[in-house]
Coordinates of C-alpha atoms in Angstrom, one line a residue:
M38 CA 167.1 47.5 34.3
Y39 CA 169.9 44.9 34.6
I40 CA 169.0 41.8 36.6
N41 CA 171.7 39.6 37.9
Y42 CA 170.3 36.1 37.2
N43 CA 173.3 34.5 38.9
F44 CA 172.0 36.0 42.2
I45 CA 168.5 34.5 41.6
Q46 CA 170.1 31.2 40.7
N47 CA 172.0 31.2 43.9
L48 CA 168.9 32.3 45.7
I49 CA 166.7 29.3 44.6
G50 CA 169.6 27.0 45.4
L51 CA 169.1 24.4 42.7
Q52 CA 172.0 22.7 40.9
G53 CA 172.1 21.8 37.2
I54 CA 170.0 24.7 35.8
D55 CA 170.6 28.1 34.4
V56 CA 168.1 31.0 35.0
V57 CA 167.0 32.6 31.8
Y58 CA 164.4 35.0 33.0
S59 CA 162.2 35.9 36.0
H60 CA 159.2 38.1 36.7
V61 CA 156.3 38.5 39.2
N62 CA 152.9 37.4 37.9
N63 CA 149.9 38.1 40.2
G64 CA 152.0 37.8 43.3
I65 CA 153.8 34.6 42.1
F66 CA 157.5 34.8 41.5
E67 CA 158.2 32.9 38.3
V68 CA 161.7 31.8 37.4
F69 CA 162.3 30.5 33.8
A70 CA 165.2 28.1 33.6
T71 CA 166.8 25.5 31.5
S72 CA 169.3 22.7 32.0
S73 CA 172.9 23.5 32.3
F74 CA 173.8 20.5 30.1
D75 CA 173.1 19.7 26.5
F76 CA 173.1 15.9 27.0
A77 CA 171.4 13.3 29.1
V78 CA 172.2 9.8 30.2
C79 CA 170.0 7.1 28.7
P80 CA 168.2 5.2 31.4
H81 CA 168.2 2.0 29.3
C82 CA 171.8 1.6 28.1
G83 CA 173.6 4.2 30.2
H84 CA 175.1 5.9 27.2
I85 CA 175.1 9.7 26.7
A86 CA 172.5 11.0 24.3
Y87 CA 172.9 14.4 22.5
T88 CA 169.9 14.3 20.1
V89 CA 167.0 16.4 21.3
H90 CA 163.6 15.0 20.3
D91 CA 161.4 17.9 21.7
K92 CA 161.1 20.4 24.5
R93 CA 158.4 21.6 26.8
C94 CA 158.1 24.1 29.7
Q95 CA 156.8 22.6 32.9
P96 CA 156.0 24.5 36.2
Y97 CA 157.4 23.2 39.6
K98 CA 156.5 24.7 42.9
H99 CA 159.5 25.8 44.9
L100 CA 160.3 27.4 48.3
P101 CA 159.0 30.9 48.8
I102 CA 161.3 33.8 47.8
W103 CA 160.9 37.3 49.3
G104 CA 157.6 36.2 50.8
M105 CA 156.1 35.2 47.5
A106 CA 155.1 31.8 46.2
T107 CA 157.7 30.7 43.7
V108 CA 157.3 28.6 40.6
I109 CA 160.2 27.3 38.5
M110 CA 159.2 27.3 34.8
L111 CA 161.6 24.6 33.7
E112 CA 162.4 23.8 30.1
K113 CA 162.5 20.0 29.9
K114 CA 164.0 18.2 26.9
R115 CA 163.3 14.7 25.6
Y116 CA 166.4 12.9 24.1
V117 CA 166.7 10.1 21.6
C118 CA 169.2 7.3 22.2
G119 CA 170.5 5.0 19.5
C120 CA 169.5 1.9 21.6
D121 CA 165.8 2.7 21.2
P122 CA 165.1 5.5 18.7
E123 CA 161.3 5.0 18.9
H124 CA 161.1 5.8 22.6
P125 CA 162.6 9.2 23.6
F126 CA 163.2 9.8 27.3
D127 CA 163.1 12.8 29.6
E128 CA 166.1 14.4 31.0
S129 CA 166.3 14.1 34.8
F130 CA 167.1 16.6 37.5
D131 CA 168.3 15.8 41.0
F132 CA 165.9 18.2 42.7
I133 CA 162.7 16.7 41.2
R134 CA 161.1 13.3 41.9
R135 CA 159.7 11.5 39.0
Y136 CA 156.0 12.4 38.2
Q137 CA 156.0 15.2 40.8
R138 CA 155.2 18.9 40.2
S139 CA 157.2 20.4 43.0
T140 CA 160.9 20.4 43.9
I141 CA 162.4 18.2 46.6
P142 CA 163.3 21.2 48.8
Y143 CA 159.6 22.4 48.6
E144 CA 158.4 18.8 49.4
K145 CA 160.6 18.7 52.5
H146 CA 159.3 22.1 53.5
V147 CA 155.7 20.7 53.3
F148 CA 156.7 17.6 55.2
E149 CA 158.2 19.6 58.0
L150 CA 155.0 21.6 58.3
T151 CA 152.8 18.4 58.5
H152 CA 154.8 17.2 61.5
K153 CA 152.7 18.0 64.6
N154 CA 150.1 19.6 62.3
T155 CA 147.1 18.4 60.2
I156 CA 147.1 17.8 56.5
K157 CA 144.2 20.1 56.1
N158 CA 146.0 23.0 57.8
V159 CA 149.1 22.6 55.8
S160 CA 147.0 22.3 52.6
N161 CA 145.4 25.7 53.4
I162 CA 148.7 27.3 54.3
E163 CA 150.5 26.2 51.1
G164 CA 147.5 26.4 48.7
I165 CA 147.9 22.8 47.5
S166 CA 145.4 19.9 47.6
E167 CA 145.0 17.7 50.6
S168 CA 145.8 14.6 48.5
T169 CA 149.1 16.1 47.4
C170 CA 150.0 17.1 50.9
Q171 CA 149.2 13.6 52.2
R172 CA 151.2 12.0 49.4
I173 CA 154.2 14.1 50.3
Y174 CA 153.9 13.2 54.0
N175 CA 153.5 9.5 53.3
Y176 CA 156.5 9.4 51.0
Y177 CA 159.0 11.1 53.4
A178 CA 157.6 9.4 56.5
K179 CA 157.9 6.0 55.0
K180 CA 161.4 6.9 53.7
H181 CA 162.5 7.9 57.2
L182 CA 161.0 4.8 58.9
E183 CA 162.6 2.5 56.4
A184 CA 166.0 4.0 57.1
V185 CA 165.6 3.4 60.9
A186 CA 167.4 0.2 62.0
P187 CA 165.1 -2.3 63.7
E188 CA 165.4 -2.1 67.5
P189 CA 165.6 -5.2 69.7
L190 CA 162.4 -6.2 71.5
R191 CA 162.8 -7.5 75.0
F192 CA 160.1 -5.7 77.1
L193 CA 156.8 -4.8 75.6
G194 CA 153.7 -3.0 76.9
I195 CA 150.3 -3.8 75.4
D196 CA 147.0 -1.9 75.9
D197 CA 143.8 -1.1 74.1
I198 CA 142.7 2.4 73.0
A199 CA 139.2 3.4 71.9
T200 CA 138.8 4.6 68.4
R201 CA 135.1 5.0 69.1
K202 CA 134.2 4.8 72.7
G203 CA 132.2 1.7 73.5
H204 CA 132.2 0.5 69.9
N205 CA 135.6 0.2 68.3
Y206 CA 139.0 -0.5 70.0
D207 CA 142.6 -0.8 68.7
T208 CA 145.5 -2.6 70.3
V209 CA 148.7 -0.7 70.6
I210 CA 152.0 -2.4 71.4
Y211 CA 155.0 -0.4 72.7
N212 CA 158.6 -1.1 73.3
Q213 CA 159.0 -0.5 77.0
E214 CA 162.7 0.4 76.7
T215 CA 162.3 3.1 74.1
G216 CA 158.7 4.1 74.3
K217 CA 158.2 3.7 70.6
I218 CA 155.2 2.1 68.9
V219 CA 155.9 -1.4 67.7
A220 CA 152.4 -2.0 66.2
A221 CA 148.9 -0.5 66.1
L222 CA 146.3 -3.3 65.5
S223 CA 142.7 -3.1 64.6
G224 CA 140.7 -4.8 67.4
R225 CA 141.6 -6.2 70.8
K226 CA 140.5 -9.8 70.5
K227 CA 142.9 -12.7 71.0
D228 CA 142.9 -13.6 67.3
D229 CA 143.8 -9.9 66.4
V230 CA 146.8 -10.0 68.6
I231 CA 147.9 -13.5 67.6
S232 CA 147.7 -12.8 63.9
Y233 CA 150.2 -9.9 64.4
L234 CA 152.6 -11.7 66.8
M235 CA 152.9 -14.6 64.5
T236 CA 154.2 -12.3 61.8
L237 CA 157.3 -11.5 63.9
P238 CA 160.4 -13.5 63.0
E239 CA 161.0 -16.4 65.3
E240 CA 164.2 -15.0 66.8
V241 CA 162.3 -11.8 67.7
R242 CA 159.5 -13.7 69.4
L243 CA 162.0 -15.9 71.3
G244 CA 163.9 -12.7 72.5
I245 CA 160.9 -11.1 74.2
K246 CA 161.2 -11.6 77.9
A247 CA 158.2 -9.9 79.4
V248 CA 155.0 -8.0 78.4
S249 CA 153.3 -5.5 80.7
M250 CA 149.5 -5.6 80.5
D251 CA 146.2 -5.0 82.2
M252 CA 144.0 -7.9 83.3
S253 CA 142.9 -8.8 79.8
R254 CA 142.5 -12.6 79.2
S255 CA 142.8 -12.1 75.4
Y256 CA 146.2 -10.4 75.7
C257 CA 147.4 -12.8 78.3
Y258 CA 146.5 -15.9 76.3
S259 CA 148.0 -14.3 73.1
I260 CA 151.3 -13.8 74.9
L261 CA 151.4 -17.3 76.3
E262 CA 150.6 -18.8 72.9
C263 CA 152.9 -16.8 70.7
L264 CA 155.9 -15.7 72.9
P265 CA 157.3 -18.9 74.5
N266 CA 159.9 -17.1 76.6
A267 CA 157.8 -14.0 77.6
K268 CA 156.1 -13.6 81.0
P269 CA 152.9 -11.6 81.2
V270 CA 153.3 -9.0 83.9
I271 CA 150.1 -7.5 85.4
D272 CA 150.5 -3.7 85.7
R273 CA 150.5 -2.6 89.4
F274 CA 148.3 0.4 88.6
H275 CA 145.5 -1.8 87.4
I276 CA 145.8 -3.9 90.5
S277 CA 145.3 -0.8 92.6
Q278 CA 142.6 0.5 90.3
Q279 CA 140.7 -2.8 90.6
F280 CA 141.0 -2.9 94.4
H281 CA 139.9 0.7 94.8
Q282 CA 136.9 0.0 92.6
C283 CA 135.9 -2.8 95.0
V284 CA 136.4 -0.5 98.0
D285 CA 134.2 2.2 96.3
D286 CA 131.5 -0.4 95.5
A287 CA 131.5 -1.5 99.2
R288 CA 131.3 2.2 100.3
K289 CA 128.3 2.7 98.0
H290 CA 126.6 -0.4 99.5
I291 CA 127.1 0.8 103.0
Q292 CA 126.0 4.4 102.3
N293 CA 122.9 3.3 100.5
H294 CA 121.9 1.2 103.5
I295 CA 122.5 4.1 105.8
R296 CA 120.5 6.6 103.6
K297 CA 117.5 4.3 103.7
H298 CA 117.2 5.0 107.4
G299 CA 117.3 8.8 106.9
K300 CA 120.9 9.5 108.1
K301 CA 122.3 10.8 104.8
D302 CA 124.3 13.7 106.3
E303 CA 126.4 11.4 108.5
V304 CA 128.1 9.7 105.5
F305 CA 128.0 12.6 103.0
K306 CA 131.2 13.7 101.2
I307 CA 133.5 10.9 102.4
R308 CA 134.1 9.1 99.1
W309 CA 137.5 10.7 98.3
A310 CA 138.5 10.9 101.9
L311 CA 138.0 7.1 102.1
L312 CA 140.0 6.4 98.9
K313 CA 142.9 8.8 99.6
N314 CA 146.0 7.9 101.6
I315 CA 145.5 8.7 105.2
E316 CA 148.5 11.0 105.3
D317 CA 147.2 13.0 102.4
L318 CA 143.9 14.0 104.0
N319 CA 143.3 17.7 105.0
D320 CA 141.7 18.6 108.4
S321 CA 138.2 18.7 107.1
E322 CA 138.4 15.4 105.3
Y323 CA 140.0 13.7 108.3
D324 CA 137.3 15.0 110.7
N325 CA 134.5 13.9 108.4
L326 CA 136.0 10.4 108.1
M327 CA 136.5 10.1 111.9
D328 CA 132.9 11.1 112.5
A329 CA 131.7 8.5 110.0
F330 CA 133.9 5.8 111.7
A331 CA 132.5 6.7 115.1
N332 CA 129.0 5.9 114.0
Y333 CA 129.6 3.1 111.4
R334 CA 132.1 0.4 112.2
Q335 CA 131.8 -1.1 108.7
L336 CA 133.3 2.0 107.1
E337 CA 136.2 1.9 109.6
E338 CA 136.9 -1.7 108.7
L339 CA 136.7 -0.9 105.0
H340 CA 139.2 1.9 105.5
Y341 CA 141.5 -0.3 107.5
L342 CA 141.6 -3.0 104.8
K343 CA 142.3 -0.4 102.2
E344 CA 145.2 1.1 104.1
E345 CA 146.5 -2.4 104.9
F346 CA 146.7 -3.3 101.2
R347 CA 149.2 -0.4 100.6
I348 CA 151.9 -2.5 102.2
F349 CA 151.8 -4.8 99.1
F350 CA 153.2 -2.0 96.8
K351 CA 156.2 -1.5 99.2
L352 CA 157.4 -5.2 99.0
R353 CA 160.4 -5.9 96.9
T354 CA 160.6 -9.7 96.7
R355 CA 158.4 -12.4 95.3
E356 CA 158.4 -14.4 98.6
K357 CA 157.3 -11.5 100.7
A358 CA 154.6 -10.5 98.1
L359 CA 153.2 -14.1 98.0
T360 CA 153.2 -14.3 101.8
F361 CA 151.4 -10.9 102.1
L362 CA 148.7 -11.8 99.5
E363 CA 147.9 -15.1 101.3
Y364 CA 147.7 -13.1 104.6
Y365 CA 145.5 -10.5 102.9
K366 CA 143.1 -13.0 101.4
G367 CA 142.6 -14.4 104.9
L368 CA 142.0 -10.9 106.2
L369 CA 139.3 -10.2 103.6
T370 CA 137.7 -13.6 104.3
E371 CA 137.6 -12.7 108.0
Y372 CA 135.9 -9.3 107.6
D373 CA 133.6 -10.8 104.9
I374 CA 132.7 -7.7 102.9
P375 CA 130.9 -9.0 99.8
E376 CA 132.4 -6.5 97.4
L377 CA 136.0 -7.3 98.5
R378 CA 135.4 -11.0 98.1
R379 CA 135.5 -10.3 94.4
F380 CA 139.0 -9.0 94.8
I381 CA 140.0 -12.3 96.3
R382 CA 139.0 -14.0 93.1
T383 CA 141.0 -11.5 91.1
I384 CA 144.1 -12.3 93.1
E385 CA 143.6 -16.0 92.8
N386 CA 143.1 -15.8 89.0
W387 CA 146.1 -13.6 88.3
L388 CA 148.5 -14.5 91.1
P389 CA 151.3 -15.9 88.9
Y390 CA 151.3 -12.9 86.6
I391 CA 151.1 -10.5 89.5
L392 CA 154.2 -12.1 91.0
N393 CA 156.0 -11.9 87.6
Y394 CA 156.6 -8.2 88.4
Y395 CA 159.3 -9.3 90.8
D396 CA 161.2 -11.0 88.0
Y397 CA 160.7 -8.1 85.5
P398 CA 159.7 -4.8 87.3
I399 CA 157.9 -3.2 84.4
S400 CA 154.5 -1.5 84.4
N401 CA 152.1 0.1 82.0
G402 CA 153.0 3.6 83.2
T403 CA 154.9 4.3 79.9
T404 CA 152.1 2.7 77.9
E405 CA 149.3 4.8 79.5
G406 CA 151.3 8.0 78.9
N407 CA 151.8 7.0 75.3
N408 CA 148.1 6.2 74.9
H409 CA 147.4 9.8 75.9
K410 CA 149.7 11.0 73.2
V411 CA 148.0 8.7 70.6
K412 CA 144.6 10.2 71.6
N413 CA 146.0 13.7 71.1
I414 CA 147.3 12.8 67.7
K415 CA 143.9 11.5 66.8
R416 CA 142.1 14.5 68.2
R417 CA 144.4 16.9 66.4
A418 CA 143.1 15.6 63.1
Y419 CA 139.5 15.0 64.3
G420 CA 139.9 11.3 63.6
Y421 CA 141.3 9.4 60.6
R422 CA 139.3 7.7 57.9
N423 CA 142.3 6.0 56.3
R424 CA 143.9 3.4 58.6
S425 CA 147.2 3.2 56.8
N426 CA 147.6 7.0 57.2
W427 CA 146.7 6.7 60.9
E428 CA 149.3 4.0 61.5
L429 CA 152.0 5.8 59.6
R430 CA 151.4 9.0 61.5
L431 CA 151.6 7.2 64.8
K432 CA 154.9 5.4 64.0
Y433 CA 156.5 8.5 62.6
E434 CA 155.6 10.8 65.4
F435 CA 156.7 8.4 68.1
E436 CA 160.0 7.8 66.2
C437 CA 160.6 11.6 66.0
A438 CA 159.3 12.5 69.4

């Protein structure tokens, strides 16, 4: 039977080779090919060499053809050049990377599969080792990241993320303007952050204007020490979270006191009703809350203070915010709820950085959303043992999101 090898050659889509023979062996489509040229360029002197030293047949995995795994059985020659007769050299092909046993189109196919997938899954699908699959991913991911032009850094977001809850934490720094990862650092101590920030070029550090963060002293001191023109901006969500935690602690204190006197039912199921915005309550929650207020004035005062603090998040100028916070500290002092006195100290300790929001209105909203994506990447692979692979995966997936 006549076989049109030109058709097969066009089908595999590789330039610079001639198909000699093909057959199917145990479900694998094997294509025997040789170079289209009878010469090679010497890598040492750049001259053309025609003298063949020896030949060998070497298999290279290629893209599937007709649903079958495909292997190119390529005849490779070694040539001898007059500049160094004692050391023959291999002829080179544009579709093969040096020391690799698969074609570049196949490697790109594997790389596309590994994006949004695990190395182990792709290894099982393609029937190649996990180390080979990881090596392919690392090569093309690094190549892509190296080709990306550095983006200007003006507004950053910094937050920690647990690699092992309660034990190990990483610090992740994001570009607030693009949402991309700038760096993933091991640890969350001041020295960990400073050691990274000081590696940035001086012009980059001077160009950073603001950094959004939670109320972490290690992050704040690192920013003040390493970024002379940057202002730490306390995330407004964390202010609200801290305040609501104080409100909930006060609610627990009041409820525990009431329950000791055998009146548990009167304050049962009011936690979320107390913390929610008053306009978001349904009829049942509203009635339960009003009943509790009728019997216990402390709960009503606590709810009033909670609702009053919502005004702070509607203010749009530094002066109004400062005036309100001074007024609100006086209000908390007047009502003298022990758990809320803790919040007064929080305001006093972080006041300059809370007010920086009005100069640079950025928050950790993007950062928290990106943290969720980082956790999903980690869960997808059931964790990473190799930190360099972990950081490379993060940077590439955020770059290609």
